[in-house]
Structures are given as structure tokens and as C-alpha cells.
mmCIF file of C-alpha atoms and ligand atoms in Angstrom:
data_model
loop_
_atom_site.group_PDB
_atom_site.id
_atom_site.type_symbol
_atom_site.label_atom_id
_atom_site.label_comp_id
_atom_site.label_asym_id
_atom_site.label_seq_id
_atom_site.Cartn_x
_atom_site.Cartn_y
_atom_site.Cartn_z
ATOM 1 C CA MET A 1 25.967 -3.987 -5.817
ATOM 2 C CA VAL A 2 27.750 -7.292 -6.084
ATOM 3 C CA VAL A 3 29.053 -8.913 -9.279
ATOM 4 C CA VAL A 4 29.271 -12.717 -9.173
ATOM 5 C CA MET A 5 31.871 -14.090 -11.639
ATOM 6 C CA ALA A 6 31.443 -17.389 -13.367
ATOM 7 C CA PRO A 7 33.372 -20.290 -11.891
ATOM 8 C CA ASP A 8 35.697 -20.366 -15.016
ATOM 9 C CA ALA A 9 36.135 -16.539 -15.116
ATOM 10 C CA THR A 10 39.782 -15.593 -15.973
ATOM 11 C CA GLU A 11 42.034 -13.163 -14.222
ATOM 12 C CA GLU A 12 41.703 -10.940 -17.254
ATOM 13 C CA GLU A 13 37.875 -10.932 -17.095
ATOM 14 C CA ILE A 14 37.985 -9.991 -13.376
ATOM 15 C CA ARG A 15 40.404 -7.106 -14.037
ATOM 16 C CA HIS A 16 38.174 -5.904 -16.929
ATOM 17 C CA VAL A 17 35.218 -5.711 -14.502
ATOM 18 C CA THR A 18 37.231 -3.738 -11.895
ATOM 19 C CA GLU A 19 38.619 -1.316 -14.518
ATOM 20 C CA ARG A 20 35.100 -0.635 -15.911
ATOM 21 C CA VAL A 21 33.846 0.108 -12.428
ATOM 22 C CA GLU A 22 36.790 2.428 -11.698
ATOM 23 C CA SER A 23 36.284 4.158 -15.014
ATOM 24 C CA VAL A 24 33.075 5.670 -13.634
ATOM 25 C CA GLY A 25 34.516 6.614 -10.346
ATOM 26 C CA GLY A 26 33.474 3.522 -8.328
ATOM 27 C CA GLN A 27 35.589 1.156 -6.249
ATOM 28 C CA ALA A 28 35.650 -2.645 -6.840
ATOM 29 C CA PHE A 29 36.545 -5.001 -4.028
ATOM 30 C CA VAL A 30 37.509 -8.477 -5.274
ATOM 31 C CA SER A 31 36.992 -11.406 -3.014
ATOM 32 C CA ARG A 32 38.024 -14.822 -4.124
ATOM 33 C CA GLY A 33 36.038 -17.765 -2.768
ATOM 34 C CA LEU A 34 36.789 -21.433 -3.171
ATOM 35 C CA GLU A 35 34.388 -21.889 -6.094
ATOM 36 C CA ARG A 36 34.019 -18.448 -7.559
ATOM 37 C CA THR A 37 35.005 -14.742 -7.196
ATOM 38 C CA ILE A 38 32.674 -12.030 -6.270
ATOM 39 C CA ILE A 39 33.255 -8.333 -6.617
ATOM 40 C CA GLY A 40 31.712 -5.789 -4.274
ATOM 41 C CA LEU A 41 31.063 -2.411 -5.794
ATOM 42 C CA VAL A 42 30.889 0.820 -3.847
ATOM 43 C CA GLY A 43 29.776 4.157 -5.513
ATOM 44 C CA ASP A 44 26.968 5.591 -7.588
ATOM 45 C CA ILE A 45 24.600 2.815 -8.545
ATOM 46 C CA GLU A 46 23.179 4.764 -11.417
ATOM 47 C CA SER A 47 26.492 5.033 -12.972
ATOM 48 C CA PHE A 48 27.020 1.192 -12.638
ATOM 49 C CA HIS A 49 23.743 0.663 -14.372
ATOM 50 C CA GLY A 50 25.239 2.379 -17.469
ATOM 51 C CA LEU A 51 28.041 -0.172 -17.589
ATOM 52 C CA ASN A 52 25.727 -3.092 -18.469
ATOM 53 C CA LEU A 53 27.887 -5.223 -16.115
ATOM 54 C CA ARG A 54 25.643 -8.375 -16.776
ATOM 55 C CA SER A 55 26.942 -8.405 -20.393
ATOM 56 C CA LEU A 56 30.615 -8.385 -19.614
ATOM 57 C CA PRO A 57 32.691 -11.636 -20.320
ATOM 58 C CA GLY A 58 33.020 -13.848 -17.265
ATOM 59 C CA VAL A 59 30.111 -12.209 -15.397
ATOM 60 C CA ALA A 60 27.528 -14.666 -14.062
ATOM 61 C CA ASP A 61 25.151 -12.433 -12.151
ATOM 62 C CA VAL A 62 24.778 -8.970 -10.691
ATOM 63 C CA HIS A 63 22.879 -8.339 -7.444
ATOM 64 C CA ARG A 64 21.638 -4.975 -6.204
ATOM 65 C CA ILE A 65 22.007 -4.820 -2.488
ATOM 66 C CA SER A 66 20.825 -1.284 -1.962
ATOM 67 C CA ASP A 67 17.112 -0.453 -2.240
ATOM 68 C CA PRO A 68 16.128 1.464 -5.383
ATOM 69 C CA PHE A 69 13.734 3.450 -3.189
ATOM 70 C CA LYS A 70 15.253 5.816 -0.648
ATOM 71 C CA LEU A 71 12.775 7.896 1.307
ATOM 72 C CA VAL A 72 10.376 5.046 1.986
ATOM 73 C CA SER A 73 13.131 2.578 2.719
ATOM 74 C CA ARG A 74 13.962 1.186 6.098
ATOM 75 C CA GLN A 75 17.646 1.203 5.226
ATOM 76 C CA HIS A 76 18.078 4.818 6.386
ATOM 77 C CA HIS A 77 14.973 4.865 8.626
ATOM 78 C CA PRO A 78 14.958 1.717 10.720
ATOM 79 C CA GLU A 79 12.020 2.865 12.989
ATOM 80 C CA ARG A 80 8.631 1.907 11.519
ATOM 81 C CA SER A 81 6.488 5.042 11.032
ATOM 82 C CA THR A 82 3.054 5.947 12.422
ATOM 83 C CA VAL A 83 0.825 8.064 10.244
ATOM 84 C CA TRP A 84 -1.918 10.130 11.911
ATOM 85 C CA VAL A 85 -5.219 10.568 10.135
ATOM 86 C CA GLY A 86 -7.882 13.200 11.019
ATOM 87 C CA PRO A 87 -8.411 16.811 12.038
ATOM 88 C CA ALA A 88 -6.058 18.149 14.783
ATOM 89 C CA GLY A 89 -7.297 17.042 18.114
ATOM 90 C CA SER A 90 -9.205 13.900 16.882
ATOM 91 C CA GLN A 91 -6.396 12.035 14.926
ATOM 92 C CA VAL A 92 -6.278 8.229 14.529
ATOM 93 C CA PRO A 93 -2.931 6.477 14.259
ATOM 94 C CA VAL A 94 -1.882 3.876 11.707
ATOM 95 C CA GLY A 95 1.353 2.260 12.717
ATOM 96 C CA PRO A 96 3.247 -0.517 14.415
ATOM 97 C CA GLU A 97 1.790 -0.404 17.927
ATOM 98 C CA THR A 98 -1.923 -0.212 17.089
ATOM 99 C CA PHE A 99 -4.308 -1.958 14.829
ATOM 100 C CA THR A 100 -6.569 0.371 12.813
ATOM 101 C CA PHE A 101 -10.007 -0.705 11.684
ATOM 102 C CA ILE A 102 -11.369 1.283 8.657
ATOM 103 C CA ALA A 103 -14.744 0.463 7.352
ATOM 104 C CA GLY A 104 -17.489 2.031 5.264
ATOM 105 C CA PRO A 105 -19.377 1.665 1.927
ATOM 106 C CA CYS A 106 -17.505 1.005 -1.210
ATOM 107 C CA ALA A 107 -19.357 3.949 -2.768
ATOM 108 C CA VAL A 108 -21.192 6.967 -1.427
ATOM 109 C CA GLU A 109 -24.660 6.431 -2.936
ATOM 110 C CA SER A 110 -26.755 8.703 -0.748
ATOM 111 C CA ALA A 111 -26.667 10.711 2.491
ATOM 112 C CA GLN A 112 -28.814 8.059 4.235
ATOM 113 C CA GLN A 113 -26.964 4.983 2.879
ATOM 114 C CA THR A 114 -23.529 6.559 3.868
ATOM 115 C CA LEU A 115 -24.795 7.546 7.424
ATOM 116 C CA GLU A 116 -26.245 4.118 8.017
ATOM 117 C CA ALA A 117 -23.010 2.503 6.753
ATOM 118 C CA ALA A 118 -20.941 4.745 8.977
ATOM 119 C CA GLU A 119 -22.942 4.007 11.957
ATOM 120 C CA MET A 120 -22.568 0.326 11.330
ATOM 121 C CA ALA A 121 -18.890 0.738 10.942
ATOM 122 C CA LYS A 122 -18.591 2.801 14.152
ATOM 123 C CA ALA A 123 -20.670 0.340 16.101
ATOM 124 C CA ALA A 124 -18.375 -2.498 14.924
ATOM 125 C CA GLY A 125 -15.327 -0.547 16.296
ATOM 126 C CA ALA A 126 -14.036 1.265 13.223
ATOM 127 C CA THR A 127 -12.385 4.527 13.875
ATOM 128 C CA LEU A 128 -11.892 5.793 10.331
ATOM 129 C CA LEU A 129 -14.608 5.856 7.694
ATOM 130 C CA ARG A 130 -14.020 4.724 4.102
ATOM 131 C CA GLY A 131 -16.258 5.613 1.111
ATOM 132 C CA GLY A 132 -15.750 6.466 -2.574
ATOM 133 C CA ALA A 133 -17.203 9.724 -4.026
ATOM 134 C CA PHE A 134 -15.081 9.315 -7.158
ATOM 135 C CA LYS A 135 -15.190 5.583 -8.288
ATOM 136 C CA PRO A 136 -12.618 4.225 -10.739
ATOM 137 C CA ARG A 137 -14.843 1.625 -12.485
ATOM 138 C CA THR A 138 -13.647 -0.917 -14.960
ATOM 139 C CA SER A 139 -16.672 -0.203 -17.142
ATOM 140 C CA PRO A 140 -17.436 3.392 -18.179
ATOM 141 C CA TYR A 141 -21.212 2.507 -18.001
ATOM 142 C CA ALA A 142 -21.005 1.510 -14.303
ATOM 143 C CA PHE A 143 -21.864 3.991 -11.521
ATOM 144 C CA GLN A 144 -19.062 6.440 -11.306
ATOM 145 C CA GLY A 145 -19.765 7.832 -7.965
ATOM 146 C CA LEU A 146 -21.495 11.043 -6.846
ATOM 147 C CA GLY A 147 -18.361 13.180 -7.195
ATOM 148 C CA ALA A 148 -18.372 16.617 -5.352
ATOM 149 C CA LYS A 149 -21.807 15.856 -3.968
ATOM 150 C CA GLY A 150 -20.410 12.635 -2.402
ATOM 151 C CA LEU A 151 -17.617 14.575 -0.795
ATOM 152 C CA GLU A 152 -20.168 16.803 0.918
ATOM 153 C CA ILE A 153 -22.034 13.797 2.140
ATOM 154 C CA LEU A 154 -18.834 12.294 3.640
ATOM 155 C CA ALA A 155 -18.061 15.664 5.344
ATOM 156 C CA ASP A 156 -21.635 15.784 6.831
ATOM 157 C CA VAL A 157 -21.342 12.099 8.029
ATOM 158 C CA ARG A 158 -17.932 12.893 9.643
ATOM 159 C CA GLU A 159 -19.746 15.683 11.430
ATOM 160 C CA VAL A 160 -22.402 13.288 12.865
ATOM 161 C CA THR A 161 -20.164 10.260 13.674
ATOM 162 C CA GLY A 162 -16.822 11.885 14.379
ATOM 163 C CA LEU A 163 -15.129 9.402 12.042
ATOM 164 C CA PRO A 164 -12.374 10.877 9.888
ATOM 165 C CA VAL A 165 -12.879 10.155 6.178
ATOM 166 C CA VAL A 166 -10.761 8.189 3.702
ATOM 167 C CA THR A 167 -11.724 8.634 0.163
ATOM 168 C CA GLU A 168 -10.281 7.947 -3.320
ATOM 169 C CA VAL A 169 -9.088 10.485 -5.801
ATOM 170 C CA VAL A 170 -8.812 9.256 -9.410
ATOM 171 C CA ASP A 171 -7.802 12.343 -11.196
ATOM 172 C CA ALA A 172 -5.028 14.900 -10.342
ATOM 173 C CA ARG A 173 -7.330 17.739 -11.193
ATOM 174 C CA ASP A 174 -9.611 16.621 -8.333
ATOM 175 C CA VAL A 175 -6.949 16.697 -5.661
ATOM 176 C CA PRO A 176 -7.519 20.097 -4.268
ATOM 177 C CA ALA A 177 -11.279 19.493 -3.952
ATOM 178 C CA VAL A 178 -10.902 16.027 -2.316
ATOM 179 C CA ALA A 179 -8.032 17.280 -0.024
ATOM 180 C CA GLY A 180 -10.318 20.157 0.980
ATOM 181 C CA LEU A 181 -12.847 17.712 2.454
ATOM 182 C CA ALA A 182 -11.209 14.414 3.123
ATOM 183 C CA ASP A 183 -8.835 13.426 5.893
ATOM 184 C CA MET A 184 -6.848 10.883 3.916
ATOM 185 C CA LEU A 185 -6.542 10.552 0.149
ATOM 186 C CA GLN A 186 -6.814 7.043 -1.332
ATOM 187 C CA VAL A 187 -4.976 6.101 -4.591
ATOM 188 C CA GLY A 188 -6.572 2.950 -5.872
ATOM 189 C CA THR A 189 -5.061 -0.098 -7.521
ATOM 190 C CA ARG A 190 -5.800 1.132 -11.021
ATOM 191 C CA ASN A 191 -3.917 4.394 -10.432
ATOM 192 C CA MET A 192 -0.867 3.084 -8.549
ATOM 193 C CA ALA A 193 1.419 3.931 -11.462
ATOM 194 C CA ASN A 194 -0.334 7.239 -12.335
ATOM 195 C CA PHE A 195 2.750 9.292 -11.552
ATOM 196 C CA GLY A 196 1.126 12.675 -11.993
ATOM 197 C CA LEU A 197 -1.515 11.705 -9.545
ATOM 198 C CA LEU A 198 1.006 10.342 -6.998
ATOM 199 C CA GLN A 199 2.859 13.653 -7.182
ATOM 200 C CA ALA A 200 -0.303 15.733 -6.752
ATOM 201 C CA VAL A 201 -1.446 13.706 -3.618
ATOM 202 C CA GLY A 202 2.134 14.038 -2.323
ATOM 203 C CA GLU A 203 1.736 17.809 -2.471
ATOM 204 C CA SER A 204 -1.832 17.869 -0.996
ATOM 205 C CA GLY A 205 -0.794 18.118 2.673
ATOM 206 C CA LYS A 206 -3.071 15.211 3.491
ATOM 207 C CA PRO A 207 -2.088 11.588 4.322
ATOM 208 C CA VAL A 208 -2.252 9.126 1.481
ATOM 209 C CA LEU A 209 -3.470 5.515 1.323
ATOM 210 C CA LEU A 210 -1.650 3.903 -1.501
ATOM 211 C CA LYS A 211 -3.131 0.566 -2.760
ATOM 212 C CA ARG A 212 -0.901 -1.881 -4.531
ATOM 213 C CA GLY A 213 -1.480 -2.044 -8.257
ATOM 214 C CA MET A 214 -3.226 -5.376 -8.981
ATOM 215 C CA THR A 215 -0.247 -6.409 -11.198
ATOM 216 C CA ALA A 216 2.450 -4.486 -9.464
ATOM 217 C CA THR A 217 5.509 -6.122 -7.679
ATOM 218 C CA ILE A 218 6.217 -4.999 -4.213
ATOM 219 C CA GLU A 219 9.225 -3.078 -5.496
ATOM 220 C CA GLU A 220 6.988 -1.115 -8.094
ATOM 221 C CA TRP A 221 4.511 -0.410 -5.258
ATOM 222 C CA LEU A 222 7.251 1.049 -3.151
ATOM 223 C CA MET A 223 8.607 2.995 -6.009
ATOM 224 C CA ALA A 224 5.076 4.513 -6.369
ATOM 225 C CA ALA A 225 5.209 5.416 -2.761
ATOM 226 C CA GLU A 226 8.508 7.017 -3.427
ATOM 227 C CA TYR A 227 6.888 9.331 -5.964
ATOM 228 C CA VAL A 228 4.560 10.554 -3.197
ATOM 229 C CA ALA A 229 7.288 10.882 -0.710
ATOM 230 C CA GLN A 230 9.583 12.836 -3.114
ATOM 231 C CA ARG A 231 6.891 15.510 -3.182
ATOM 232 C CA GLY A 232 7.274 16.080 0.488
ATOM 233 C CA SER A 233 4.806 13.674 2.165
ATOM 234 C CA LEU A 234 5.914 10.797 4.235
ATOM 235 C CA ASP A 235 2.390 10.394 5.625
ATOM 236 C CA ILE A 236 1.782 7.335 3.463
ATOM 237 C CA VAL A 237 -0.077 4.076 4.430
ATOM 238 C CA LEU A 238 0.404 1.208 1.986
ATOM 239 C CA CYS A 239 -2.540 -1.191 1.358
ATOM 240 C CA GLU A 240 -2.269 -4.725 0.085
ATOM 241 C CA ARG A 241 -5.623 -5.398 -1.801
ATOM 242 C CA GLY A 242 -4.875 -8.596 -3.742
ATOM 243 C CA ILE A 243 -3.012 -9.259 -6.986
ATOM 244 C CA ARG A 244 -4.071 -10.918 -10.219
ATOM 245 C CA THR A 245 -3.229 -14.628 -10.454
ATOM 246 C CA PHE A 246 -4.532 -17.611 -12.430
ATOM 247 C CA GLU A 247 -6.901 -18.446 -9.495
ATOM 248 C CA PRO A 248 -10.595 -17.622 -10.407
ATOM 249 C CA SER A 249 -12.270 -18.509 -7.076
ATOM 250 C CA THR A 250 -11.546 -15.211 -5.718
ATOM 251 C CA ARG A 251 -11.541 -11.813 -7.478
ATOM 252 C CA ASN A 252 -7.869 -11.293 -6.654
ATOM 253 C CA THR A 253 -5.359 -13.341 -4.582
ATOM 254 C CA LEU A 254 -4.518 -11.602 -1.267
ATOM 255 C CA ASP A 255 -0.688 -11.598 -1.056
ATOM 256 C CA ILE A 256 -0.467 -12.000 2.653
ATOM 257 C CA SER A 257 3.319 -12.294 2.443
ATOM 258 C CA ALA A 258 3.478 -8.764 1.181
ATOM 259 C CA VAL A 259 2.734 -7.515 4.759
ATOM 260 C CA PRO A 260 5.989 -8.834 6.364
ATOM 261 C CA VAL A 261 7.978 -8.279 3.283
ATOM 262 C CA VAL A 262 6.956 -4.586 3.065
ATOM 263 C CA GLN A 263 7.547 -4.111 6.705
ATOM 264 C CA GLY A 264 10.957 -5.534 6.317
ATOM 265 C CA THR A 265 12.035 -3.141 3.551
ATOM 266 C CA SER A 266 9.961 0.009 4.176
ATOM 267 C CA HIS A 267 9.124 1.959 7.408
ATOM 268 C CA LEU A 268 5.704 2.889 6.124
ATOM 269 C CA PRO A 269 2.602 1.250 7.740
ATOM 270 C CA VAL A 270 0.802 -1.465 5.769
ATOM 271 C CA ILE A 271 -2.826 -2.467 5.972
ATOM 272 C CA VAL A 272 -4.963 -5.016 4.180
ATOM 273 C CA ASP A 273 -8.186 -4.838 2.203
ATOM 274 C CA PRO A 274 -9.733 -8.167 2.379
ATOM 275 C CA SER A 275 -12.983 -6.959 0.741
ATOM 276 C CA HIS A 276 -11.394 -5.958 -2.698
ATOM 277 C CA ALA A 277 -8.945 -8.943 -2.468
ATOM 278 C CA ALA A 278 -11.614 -11.589 -2.229
ATOM 279 C CA GLY A 279 -14.738 -9.870 -3.842
ATOM 280 C CA ARG A 280 -16.667 -12.256 -1.609
ATOM 281 C CA LYS A 281 -18.156 -11.475 1.836
ATOM 282 C CA ASP A 282 -17.582 -14.957 3.183
ATOM 283 C CA LEU A 283 -13.844 -14.534 2.940
ATOM 284 C CA VAL A 284 -13.507 -11.139 4.611
ATOM 285 C CA VAL A 285 -13.384 -12.427 8.166
ATOM 286 C CA PRO A 286 -10.901 -15.270 7.560
ATOM 287 C CA LEU A 287 -8.681 -12.910 5.476
ATOM 288 C CA SER A 288 -8.943 -10.164 8.216
ATOM 289 C CA ARG A 289 -7.834 -12.797 10.809
ATOM 290 C CA ALA A 290 -4.910 -13.748 8.551
ATOM 291 C CA ALA A 291 -3.894 -10.061 8.137
ATOM 292 C CA ILE A 292 -3.839 -9.503 11.842
ATOM 293 C CA ALA A 293 -1.814 -12.605 12.452
ATOM 294 C CA ALA A 294 0.624 -11.630 9.797
ATOM 295 C CA GLY A 295 1.212 -8.299 11.452
ATOM 296 C CA ALA A 296 -0.687 -5.931 9.397
ATOM 297 C CA ASP A 297 -1.269 -2.389 10.859
ATOM 298 C CA GLY A 298 -4.877 -2.441 10.067
ATOM 299 C CA VAL A 299 -7.671 -3.465 7.718
ATOM 300 C CA ILE A 300 -10.111 -1.532 5.537
ATOM 301 C CA VAL A 301 -13.365 -3.243 4.896
ATOM 302 C CA ASP A 302 -16.616 -2.589 2.856
ATOM 303 C CA VAL A 303 -19.792 -2.501 4.848
ATOM 304 C CA HIS A 304 -23.308 -1.655 3.442
ATOM 305 C CA PRO A 305 -26.693 -1.403 5.147
ATOM 306 C CA ASP A 306 -28.361 -3.081 2.050
ATOM 307 C CA PRO A 307 -25.750 -5.028 0.053
ATOM 308 C CA GLU A 308 -28.371 -6.522 -2.247
ATOM 309 C CA HIS A 309 -29.098 -3.088 -3.632
ATOM 310 C CA ALA A 310 -25.527 -1.675 -3.393
ATOM 311 C CA LEU A 311 -24.511 0.343 -6.549
ATOM 312 C CA CYS A 312 -20.880 -1.032 -6.235
ATOM 313 C CA ASP A 313 -19.317 -4.144 -4.870
ATOM 314 C CA GLY A 314 -22.367 -5.510 -3.043
ATOM 315 C CA PRO A 315 -21.187 -9.214 -2.984
ATOM 316 C CA GLN A 316 -18.230 -8.334 -0.791
ATOM 317 C CA ALA A 317 -20.056 -5.865 1.690
ATOM 318 C CA LEU A 318 -20.473 -6.982 5.269
ATOM 319 C CA PHE A 319 -23.755 -6.565 7.138
ATOM 320 C CA GLY A 320 -25.392 -8.284 10.114
ATOM 321 C CA ASN A 321 -23.640 -11.477 11.415
ATOM 322 C CA ASP A 322 -20.658 -11.174 9.088
ATOM 323 C CA LEU A 323 -20.029 -7.638 10.380
ATOM 324 C CA ARG A 324 -20.451 -8.886 14.035
ATOM 325 C CA ALA A 325 -17.971 -11.661 13.411
ATOM 326 C CA LEU A 326 -15.414 -9.177 12.022
ATOM 327 C CA ALA A 327 -15.923 -6.790 14.928
ATOM 328 C CA GLN A 328 -15.170 -9.553 17.359
ATOM 329 C CA ALA A 329 -12.013 -10.452 15.315
ATOM 330 C CA VAL A 330 -10.610 -6.969 15.232
ATOM 331 C CA ARG A 331 -11.325 -6.544 18.964
ATOM 332 C CA GLN A 332 -9.983 -9.880 20.219
ATOM 333 C CA LEU A 333 -7.022 -10.759 17.959
ATOM 334 C CA PRO A 334 -4.751 -7.675 17.734
ATOM 335 C CA PRO A 335 -3.892 -7.790 21.482
ATOM 336 C CA LEU A 336 -2.786 -11.327 20.965
ATOM 337 C CA VAL A 337 -0.016 -10.028 18.623
ATOM 338 C CA GLY A 338 0.924 -7.142 20.886
ATOM 339 C CA ARG A 339 -1.282 -4.273 19.482
ATOM 340 C CA ARG A 340 -3.988 -2.137 20.941
ATOM 341 C CA PRO A 341 -7.018 -0.834 18.874
ATOM 342 C CA ALA A 342 -6.207 2.467 17.295
ATOM 343 C CA ALA A 343 -8.386 5.055 19.011
ATOM 344 C CA VAL A 344 -8.782 8.774 18.441
ATOM 345 C CA ARG A 345 -6.014 10.741 20.157
ATOM 346 C CA ALA A 346 -7.501 12.773 22.880
ATOM 347 C CA PRO A 347 -6.926 16.605 22.384
ATOM 348 C CA SER A 348 -3.889 17.616 24.379
HETATM 349 C C1 LIG B 1 -11.961 0.912 -3.268
HETATM 350 O O1 LIG B 1 -11.271 0.660 -2.318
HETATM 351 O O2 LIG B 1 -13.115 1.347 -3.387
HETATM 352 C C2 LIG B 1 -11.339 0.331 -4.493
HETATM 353 C C3 LIG B 1 -11.864 0.683 -5.692
HETATM 354 O O3 LIG B 1 -10.363 -0.449 -4.319
HETATM 355 P P1 LIG B 1 -9.180 -0.943 -5.389
HETATM 356 O O4 LIG B 1 -8.544 0.175 -5.912
HETATM 357 O O5 LIG B 1 -8.286 -1.815 -4.356
HETATM 358 O O6 LIG B 1 -9.851 -1.840 -6.299
HETATM 359 MN MN1 LIG B 2 -15.116 -1.406 -4.524
#
């Protein structure tokens, strides 16, 4: 932590700051510049917070230079992590060397629709299947998902296609049931700050896909990841899915800068969801290209065999030519930025 003194701060004000810091067991290192004096603090940051340093006379600003999150921070874990998803012997990596393409329907609607969507996803090159059995809908009157029946459908489709399954859990009480069938548990944007749910998925033993809250700062998002990590699981993949801004042309604004910012501060992999960011199928391919160029570790995309009749998010679901264009982008572009497609790890 660094305290910046005002240009006209007096010696007495500087001494007052150092005495306050020392009174809670910290050390204060005063360095005097030409224009102003800064004081470097070493010690327990939490105890410095209690001093309310910003309010002391002569203090202009206080900067925190140590990350508030610890387990997910790169400060003590400089190597970027790879998270493996899937049953032993057929795991798919999400990490810095590969590019992981995840696709599937927004919602599991029926066995046939899910199988068709999974086959489309697989043919396009996806190695993980997404699909919601429990849907967090803005309206309580909208389709809420098939629940436990949807989980069974996903497990059957995994059996047929070999694609490990990523699916959302919206309630901490459902974690055991979802973790029993799924290969990765998704926490959606609306639940990013549901701390009980974060703790429950952290204890589930399954990897977690943590979406950014639509109004969350990057720091809040990483603190949410810290809740999961604190419960024992560092198998966390972050997902940028767009944030709310004043711009109405897209459902959300994809914060592409979040990808390199997060990779600079956290060792966790970060992927992009262009479908939920844009809410429009025509933007999914350009935003996926942008994600690859920005260094994302993967994308997660909605596909549907019949978007017109989809029960959830049809306007953003890819099909036909759009899906072919995406397949081409995720095949051709990652090698240009030094990544290989994430394939299933062969049994050793
Ligand atoms: C989803 O992926 O199905 C979903 C609901 O996404 P988000 O939480 O990003 O809106
Ligand atoms: Mn959706």
C-alpha cells in the first residue's frame, strides 16, 4: 500500500501518518520526491484499512498495490493455469496453450433437440458441450429448463457424442445433483455474487465455469472466484459474457479488454461467451474472432438445430452458414496466435 501526501503536506502530517501505521504494527517508509512525498507501507493490509488513512490531514491519495484476492492472483502463482474438464481418460484442457471451443444449446429442451445441437457442435469442432437444464430466467413466466430430466438428457448425449458436459447450477441445493451428472458446473452472470452458491460449487469436486456478473467489475469477479477457490477448488475457468452499458444495439457490451486484464492479474483461464454478450447471431463470429485475437483461452457459443422455435435465446443461436463460419474461425485463427485446438487427452 502506498500513501501519497499532498504537495503542501507538513512534516508533522507526514509523521502523523507514520505513527498511525506503526501503531498497528506496520512499517512506513517515507520517500521524498521533488514535488511530493510518498509513504510505502509494509504489513497487514486489513489493519491499515481500519486506520482510514485517506482521511488523515495532508494525505492526497492511497493506492493498494497488493491484490485483494490471493488464491486466484498471479502475484503468488505466476504460471497461468490449465483446467481439465471431463471424466478421467477423456479430459479436455482449458488453458494458455490451447483454444477450447464449447458449444451447445442455450437450454436443454428435449432429448432430440439436445442430441442434434450436440452433433452440430461436434461437427463444427467443439470438444465440450454446453446446455442448461436449470435456467436462470429474468421472467418467472419464461421456460425455466427441464431440471433433473435435462441433466439425464445431457448425460445420455455425452454417452452418444463423447462430449463432456458444462451446465449451469442456479441453486446451492441442486449442486450435488448437478455435480453428480455434469463435468463442469457453470455459475451464471445473475449468480456471480451468490456467495453460498460459490462456496457450494467450490466444494463439489467438479471444475467451475464462473461467468462475470453483468454489472461486476473485474475485481468483484475475481473476488467471486476467490470464494470458490477458498473452498478448495482452483479448477475455475472465468467467462467474460458482456456487461451492461448505455449501448442498446447489443444485449450487453463485450468487454474484450477483460481478457488480457484478467490474464495479467489472475492465473485462471478466461474464455468468452459472444452469444450472451451480443444476443444476436450476426455478431457471434466477429466477436469470436476478436476473442481469439485478444488471447482468450476459448469461446462458449449457443447453437440450435431450429433457432426459430428455440425456447430460450433463439436470436443468438448459430445454425447453418453462421456455424460453418464460426467453425472456420476457431480452426484457423488460434494457430496464428500460438495456440492449438483443445482436444481430448488420450488415455495414458
Ligand atoms: C447461459 O450461458 O445459458 C446463460 C444464462 O448465460 P449468462 O449467465 O451469461 O446470461
Ligand atoms: Mn441463454
